[in-house]
Amino acid sequence: MKIAFLGNYPPKACGIGTFTNSLARAILSNLKATAIEEYAEIIAMEDPSDNHDYPVEVTRRIRPQVAKDYRDTADYLNDNDFDLLVLQHEYGIFGGDDGAYVMHLLDKLRIPLIVTFHTVLKEPSFGQRNVLTRIADRAQAVVVMTQLASRLLQEVFSVSSEKIQVIEHGVPVIQSDDRDVLRERLGWTDRRVLFTFGLLGRGKGIETSIRALPAIVKEYPNTLYVVLGKTHPHVVRDNGEEYRNYLQDLARELGVGDNLQMISRFASEQELFDCLRATDIYVVPYPNEAQITSGTLAYAVGAGAGIVSTPFWHASELLQEGRGRLFPFHDSPALSRTILELFGDDAALRDMRQRAAAYGQSLLWPRIGKEYLQVFGRARVSYKSYRSSGVPVTDLPELKLDHLYRLTDDCGILQHAKYAVPARREGYCLDDNGRALLLVGMLLQRGMGDRDRLLALSDTYLSYIYHAQKESGTFRNFMSYERRFLEDQGSEDSYGRALWGVSYCLAHPPRPDQRPLLEEIFIRAIGHLDEMRSPRTVAYGVLSLTYYLDHKPSDEAMLNLLDRLCNRLLDHYGDSRREGWDWFENYLTYCNGILPLAMFRALRHISKEAIRQAAVDSTNFLASQTIIDGILCPIGCEQPFLREQERPHYDQQPIDVMCKVLLFSEACRHQGLQPHCDNLYVTFGWFTGQNEVKATMYNPETGGCYDGLMSGGANHNQGAESLLAYLISRVEVENFCRDRPAGRCEGDEEEDSESALRRLLNGFAMPEVRSGISSDAPTESVTE
């Protein structure tokens, strides 16, 4: 086999690096090779500030915060005959929110994947659970080091038990001199030695051990507590040696300064095992239970040390059957009592060491390497069926309206939220209430959600819009939480969005008795469309007229207005169009999809070749500009994307994604536009993590959607605009899958609605994403 290992690697001083190297050497010993580079390559995670001199087996490096490095590595692995990738996972290794950048690699990977999870949390955040679950879904085998970790993967992360293999943390095969020789060499002959090692940081709980020293020293004045290890590089970067200095000051304050020896050095495995075999008691004072794996603890058991530890998860499992003693977290008196008891009972301490040493024989790396090789073989077999089945289908997220209810009060839907908590000080706006009315209309038309609650919401949103409309027919937009409008005249876009929601519900009224008011609002407002200058507002007007004409298709005045507005959009298109720039403006900015969407919708009521051609060409252009390497990359809103200038990437807005979902769905309903089915999948995938930073934008715990995608991850506020953008997109995707069998694209195979949904959501099973469609397609549209 040709194997790739991905993780930290020596000379980087960290536990994951040591583990990766030890595993690679353990596999080496089982393959009877003479060097790691004969069968494997190492891909090292490397911070830009580091410049490690790696050994020859390290052939590539990934900068944690550079997404391109992950994608390039996937291409390298796919193109160079690797048999599998072995990934060492820890949240802090990879870039992005909760390490999500690793999905840039895994989503492109076309070889078997084995993952070792070094951290499995009992109460993960949404982001932590989401990232780990996505990694496990892609993996053919998952390795953890404790039975508890296996249970947590199944119960908290819903990982199949068939995929999980428990393989304990390995320990090296190291020979040491006799204990008396070691103690003499270390200068410990006449001392009672307590020992702790590892990278130093506040999460190690060393202060608990130091506070236990006075009681121990009182009985055994020759006690020496040795703490071996450098301060963690991230701690040094952020706080220098503050923690080390604090510990030394604490020891002096307690009168045991001479009984503490702190050695700032990253020790070799030989030195560690010599110290572990020479010490009287190895102390592990971790301050909380949530540590599923401890390499230092495994080393101590393998070396046959006498161990006293807090009951963190790994210790509670590994130190069973008399292989160690446990004391409560932060309980220095209990620690001192336990140590004093063992110091006074040589037979008990000797028995503990013997039990640990005997169990440690099962942890030797050659044995562990053999277990991993067996997993590798099974994973390669599993990958064959994984490929043939097209990978498991990703379910459409369950429809959840909790956040919609949370943001809505008796006045309307509040604009913003601080995280998922409504921000009342920001008040309300017409835009969001118009979109909310559109959403409720879509839900009720399709029989989704609680009908009675949605009908009540429709009254609330419609009431806000009616209240916001002026006698002239235009609208006010912003309202304070104290129910005072903050302006006399709203923006053109807010006018257009309100009209869109009203017209949709006019065609599909939530309740029949609402239709007269909806029509009254529409008729009073529609006359102002000729005054609107913004192409997007004109596009909203076109959309609104098409829904009105769904209700009254023979209204000549509205048909004439629709034709006039389409001509205005065609004028914009003709004025701005250049070679390589098939667009309505000289720039791309927000809600871009609304412009070609309006043209496609107009074809339901006007058969005009120029409209069809503009819709086709501008949709192709927008897809080519925003779907890159199979991922939706919306135009960033930091500034407009001017023709022939540098494109802004952030921040990306859910509302822009929603417009593209609606656009590609509408395009797919026209004969000959089949390629945009694939683009519809890619676009909706932006919400579920298929984006430039692999951040999941929809939060199923709250039912909300994050407000924007920044270069460093998601903006975790969950306001109304982003929520409505996600929900409208989600409803449209389900609508598309339900409708599509009745109105298939030309050349489609016969398929039922479940198959359509599966094909849409299964990215690996779908054809290659394409950005172009035929401009020779017929003009007839497929009606809903």
GROMACS .gro file of C-alpha atoms in nm, residues 494-735:
model
  242
  494SER     CA    1  -3.812   4.751   0.030
  495TYR     CA    2  -4.103   4.853  -0.192
  496GLY     CA    3  -4.019   4.575  -0.437
  497ARG     CA    4  -3.980   4.305  -0.172
  498ALA     CA    5  -4.309   4.396  -0.005
  499LEU     CA    6  -4.482   4.384  -0.342
  500TRP     CA    7  -4.331   4.040  -0.409
  501GLY     CA    8  -4.473   3.891  -0.087
  502VAL     CA    9  -4.811   4.053  -0.140
  503SER     CA   10  -4.842   3.935  -0.500
  504TYR     CA   11  -4.741   3.577  -0.419
  505CYS     CA   12  -5.010   3.557  -0.151
  506LEU     CA   13  -5.257   3.725  -0.385
  507ALA     CA   14  -5.204   3.431  -0.623
  508HIS     CA   15  -5.193   3.177  -0.336
  509PRO     CA   16  -5.382   3.339  -0.044
  510PRO     CA   17  -5.317   3.186   0.299
  511ARG     CA   18  -5.690   3.242   0.366
  512PRO     CA   19  -5.944   3.344   0.102
  513ASP     CA   20  -6.066   3.637   0.313
  514GLN     CA   21  -5.717   3.797   0.294
  515ARG     CA   22  -5.731   3.832  -0.085
  516PRO     CA   23  -5.929   4.161  -0.097
  517LEU     CA   24  -5.675   4.337   0.127
  518LEU     CA   25  -5.383   4.188  -0.064
  519GLU     CA   26  -5.531   4.310  -0.392
  520GLU     CA   27  -5.599   4.655  -0.249
  521ILE     CA   28  -5.236   4.690  -0.132
  522PHE     CA   29  -5.109   4.563  -0.468
  523ILE     CA   30  -5.323   4.793  -0.684
  524ARG     CA   31  -5.232   5.100  -0.477
  525ALA     CA   32  -4.861   5.019  -0.498
  526ILE     CA   33  -4.816   4.890  -0.853
  527GLY     CA   34  -4.865   5.226  -1.019
  528HIS     CA   35  -4.535   5.349  -0.877
  529LEU     CA   36  -4.326   5.093  -1.063
  530ASP     CA   37  -4.266   5.326  -1.357
  531GLU     CA   38  -4.107   5.571  -1.112
  532MET     CA   39  -3.852   5.319  -0.984
  533ARG     CA   40  -3.499   5.352  -1.118
  534SER     CA   41  -3.318   5.051  -0.966
  535PRO     CA   42  -3.302   4.749  -1.201
  536ARG     CA   43  -3.356   4.523  -0.901
  537THR     CA   44  -3.673   4.705  -0.804
  538VAL     CA   45  -3.793   4.670  -1.161
  539ALA     CA   46  -3.713   4.297  -1.138
  540TYR     CA   47  -3.916   4.270  -0.816
  541GLY     CA   48  -4.198   4.443  -1.002
  542VAL     CA   49  -4.177   4.191  -1.287
  543LEU     CA   50  -4.191   3.904  -1.039
  544SER     CA   51  -4.488   4.062  -0.864
  545LEU     CA   52  -4.678   4.113  -1.188
  546THR     CA   53  -4.625   3.750  -1.290
  547TYR     CA   54  -4.788   3.633  -0.967
  548TYR     CA   55  -5.071   3.881  -1.009
  549LEU     CA   56  -5.125   3.749  -1.362
  550ASP     CA   57  -5.126   3.392  -1.229
  551HIS     CA   58  -5.437   3.513  -1.045
  552LYS     CA   59  -5.580   3.730  -1.327
  553PRO     CA   60  -5.412   3.621  -1.652
  554SER     CA   61  -5.636   3.833  -1.881
  555ASP     CA   62  -5.568   4.171  -1.717
  556GLU     CA   63  -5.449   4.367  -2.023
  557ALA     CA   64  -5.325   4.665  -1.821
  558MET     CA   65  -5.100   4.444  -1.610
  559LEU     CA   66  -4.977   4.252  -1.915
  560ASN     CA   67  -4.884   4.582  -2.079
  561LEU     CA   68  -4.705   4.696  -1.763
  562LEU     CA   69  -4.518   4.365  -1.747
  563ASP     CA   70  -4.408   4.405  -2.108
  564ARG     CA   71  -4.295   4.761  -2.042
  565LEU     CA   72  -4.092   4.663  -1.738
  566CYS     CA   73  -3.928   4.374  -1.923
  567ASN     CA   74  -3.829   4.617  -2.196
  568ARG     CA   75  -3.667   4.837  -1.934
  569LEU     CA   76  -3.464   4.539  -1.808
  570LEU     CA   77  -3.370   4.455  -2.165
  571ASP     CA   78  -3.251   4.814  -2.210
  572HIS     CA   79  -3.033   4.781  -1.900
  573TYR     CA   80  -2.905   4.452  -2.036
  574GLY     CA   81  -2.825   4.596  -2.376
  575ASP     CA   82  -2.651   4.903  -2.231
  576SER     CA   83  -2.426   4.701  -1.998
  577ARG     CA   84  -2.356   4.389  -2.202
  578ARG     CA   85  -2.006   4.346  -2.337
  579GLU     CA   86  -1.803   4.053  -2.460
  580GLY     CA   87  -1.761   3.825  -2.159
  581TRP     CA   88  -2.004   4.032  -1.951
  582ASP     CA   89  -2.367   3.923  -2.012
  583TRP     CA   90  -2.528   4.127  -1.739
  584PHE     CA   91  -2.778   4.405  -1.665
  585GLU     CA   92  -2.530   4.636  -1.492
  586ASN     CA   93  -2.160   4.715  -1.504
  587TYR     CA   94  -2.118   4.539  -1.169
  588LEU     CA   95  -2.236   4.243  -0.963
  589THR     CA   96  -2.343   4.302  -0.606
  590TYR     CA   97  -2.625   4.163  -0.387
  591CYS     CA   98  -2.937   3.963  -0.486
  592ASN     CA   99  -2.796   3.920  -0.836
  593GLY     CA  100  -3.015   3.622  -0.923
  594ILE     CA  101  -3.333   3.830  -0.898
  595LEU     CA  102  -3.268   3.989  -1.241
  596PRO     CA  103  -3.258   3.677  -1.462
  597LEU     CA  104  -3.519   3.515  -1.235
  598ALA     CA  105  -3.761   3.794  -1.322
  599MET     CA  106  -3.696   3.740  -1.694
  600PHE     CA  107  -3.763   3.367  -1.665
  601ARG     CA  108  -4.083   3.428  -1.469
  602ALA     CA  109  -4.199   3.677  -1.731
  603LEU     CA  110  -4.188   3.396  -1.993
  604ARG     CA  111  -4.488   3.244  -1.818
  605HIS     CA  112  -4.698   3.530  -1.952
  606ILE     CA  113  -4.501   3.685  -2.238
  607SER     CA  114  -4.348   3.486  -2.523
  608LYS     CA  115  -4.066   3.707  -2.646
  609GLU     CA  116  -3.736   3.576  -2.781
  610ALA     CA  117  -3.533   3.870  -2.647
  611ILE     CA  118  -3.652   3.802  -2.293
  612ARG     CA  119  -3.568   3.433  -2.321
  613GLN     CA  120  -3.226   3.502  -2.468
  614ALA     CA  121  -3.140   3.754  -2.195
  615ALA     CA  122  -3.260   3.512  -1.925
  616VAL     CA  123  -3.051   3.226  -2.065
  617ASP     CA  124  -2.734   3.424  -2.126
  618SER     CA  125  -2.739   3.617  -1.798
  619THR     CA  126  -2.804   3.296  -1.601
  620ASN     CA  127  -2.511   3.127  -1.772
  621PHE     CA  128  -2.294   3.429  -1.696
  622LEU     CA  129  -2.395   3.445  -1.329
  623ALA     CA  130  -2.330   3.072  -1.288
  624SER     CA  131  -1.986   3.106  -1.448
  625GLN     CA  132  -1.899   3.392  -1.212
  626THR     CA  133  -2.022   3.235  -0.889
  627ILE     CA  134  -1.985   2.856  -0.921
  628ILE     CA  135  -1.614   2.784  -0.902
  629ASP     CA  136  -1.463   2.437  -0.867
  630GLY     CA  137  -1.804   2.295  -0.781
  631ILE     CA  138  -1.866   2.539  -0.494
  632LEU     CA  139  -2.095   2.841  -0.484
  633CYS     CA  140  -1.887   3.155  -0.428
  634PRO     CA  141  -2.134   3.446  -0.405
  635ILE     CA  142  -2.012   3.795  -0.480
  636GLY     CA  143  -1.894   3.954  -0.154
  637CYS     CA  144  -2.081   4.258  -0.026
  638GLU     CA  145  -1.776   4.449   0.097
  639GLN     CA  146  -1.796   4.639  -0.231
  640PRO     CA  147  -1.949   4.589  -0.578
  641PHE     CA  148  -1.771   4.365  -0.825
  642LEU     CA  149  -1.696   4.610  -1.105
  643ARG     CA  150  -1.635   4.474  -1.451
  644GLU     CA  151  -1.263   4.408  -1.516
  645GLN     CA  152  -1.172   4.473  -1.151
  646GLU     CA  153  -1.084   4.244  -0.862
  647ARG     CA  154  -1.373   4.042  -0.731
  648PRO     CA  155  -1.464   4.080  -0.360
  649HIS     CA  156  -1.508   3.742  -0.187
  650TYR     CA  157  -1.661   3.846   0.147
  651ASP     CA  158  -1.887   3.895   0.317
  652GLN     CA  159  -2.124   3.656   0.141
  653GLN     CA  160  -2.494   3.701   0.212
  654PRO     CA  161  -2.764   3.431   0.247
  655ILE     CA  162  -3.010   3.653   0.060
  656ASP     CA  163  -2.789   3.638  -0.249
  657VAL     CA  164  -2.780   3.258  -0.223
  658MET     CA  165  -3.160   3.247  -0.195
  659CYS     CA  166  -3.198   3.444  -0.519
  660LYS     CA  167  -2.976   3.192  -0.698
  661VAL     CA  168  -3.172   2.897  -0.559
  662LEU     CA  169  -3.492   3.050  -0.696
  663LEU     CA  170  -3.319   3.133  -1.024
  664PHE     CA  171  -3.180   2.786  -1.090
  665SER     CA  172  -3.508   2.625  -0.986
  666GLU     CA  173  -3.699   2.843  -1.232
  667ALA     CA  174  -3.440   2.782  -1.505
  668CYS     CA  175  -3.479   2.407  -1.455
  669ARG     CA  176  -3.853   2.433  -1.517
  670HIS     CA  177  -3.789   2.545  -1.876
  671GLN     CA  178  -3.723   2.282  -2.139
  672GLY     CA  179  -3.361   2.231  -2.225
  673LEU     CA  180  -3.221   2.391  -1.908
  674GLN     CA  181  -3.128   2.068  -1.734
  675PRO     CA  182  -2.767   2.163  -1.641
  676HIS     CA  183  -2.892   2.406  -1.378
  677CYS     CA  184  -3.036   2.118  -1.175
  678ASP     CA  185  -2.676   2.056  -1.075
  679ASN     CA  186  -2.620   2.423  -0.997
  680LEU     CA  187  -2.932   2.421  -0.779
  681TYR     CA  188  -2.773   2.145  -0.567
  682VAL     CA  189  -2.445   2.332  -0.545
  683THR     CA  190  -2.619   2.657  -0.450
  684PHE     CA  191  -2.829   2.513  -0.169
  685GLY     CA  192  -2.517   2.333  -0.045
  686TRP     CA  193  -2.377   2.675   0.052
  687PHE     CA  194  -2.611   2.668   0.354
  688THR     CA  195  -2.500   2.320   0.461
  689GLY     CA  196  -2.124   2.376   0.448
  690GLN     CA  197  -2.031   2.356   0.080
  691ASN     CA  198  -1.882   2.706   0.064
  692GLU     CA  199  -1.542   2.871   0.055
  693VAL     CA  200  -1.472   2.824   0.427
  694LYS     CA  201  -1.672   2.501   0.475
  695ALA     CA  202  -1.884   2.669   0.744
  696THR     CA  203  -2.236   2.535   0.795
  697MET     CA  204  -2.462   2.840   0.777
  698TYR     CA  205  -2.786   2.678   0.890
  699ASN     CA  206  -2.803   2.599   1.261
  700PRO     CA  207  -3.048   2.314   1.324
  701GLU     CA  208  -3.030   2.366   1.700
  702THR     CA  209  -3.185   2.714   1.681
  703GLY     CA  210  -3.351   2.684   1.342
  704GLY     CA  211  -3.168   3.003   1.241
  705CYS     CA  212  -2.920   3.089   0.969
  706TYR     CA  213  -2.598   3.281   1.023
  707ASP     CA  214  -2.598   3.636   0.892
  708GLY     CA  215  -2.302   3.618   0.658
  709LEU     CA  216  -1.990   3.432   0.557
  710MET     CA  217  -1.667   3.614   0.635
  711SER     CA  218  -1.311   3.516   0.547
  712GLY     CA  219  -1.266   3.373   0.898
  713GLY     CA  220  -1.598   3.192   0.916
  714ALA     CA  221  -1.963   3.264   0.982
  715ASN     CA  222  -2.111   3.574   1.144
  716HIS     CA  223  -2.295   3.390   1.420
  717ASN     CA  224  -2.579   3.639   1.456
  718GLN     CA  225  -2.903   3.494   1.319
  719GLY     CA  226  -3.128   3.772   1.198
  720ALA     CA  227  -3.451   3.769   1.000
  721GLU     CA  228  -3.306   3.826   0.652
  722SER     CA  229  -3.071   3.528   0.672
  723LEU     CA  230  -3.336   3.308   0.832
  724LEU     CA  231  -3.592   3.387   0.563
  725ALA     CA  232  -3.332   3.340   0.289
  726TYR     CA  233  -3.255   2.990   0.418
  727LEU     CA  234  -3.618   2.888   0.473
  728ILE     CA  235  -3.735   3.013   0.132
  729SER     CA  236  -3.443   2.826  -0.029
  730ARG     CA  237  -3.518   2.508   0.161
  731VAL     CA  238  -3.887   2.518   0.073
  732GLU     CA  239  -3.805   2.588  -0.293
  733VAL     CA  240  -3.568   2.289  -0.311
  734GLU     CA  241  -3.836   2.057  -0.174
  735ASN     CA  242  -4.094   2.211  -0.408
   0.00000   0.00000   0.00000
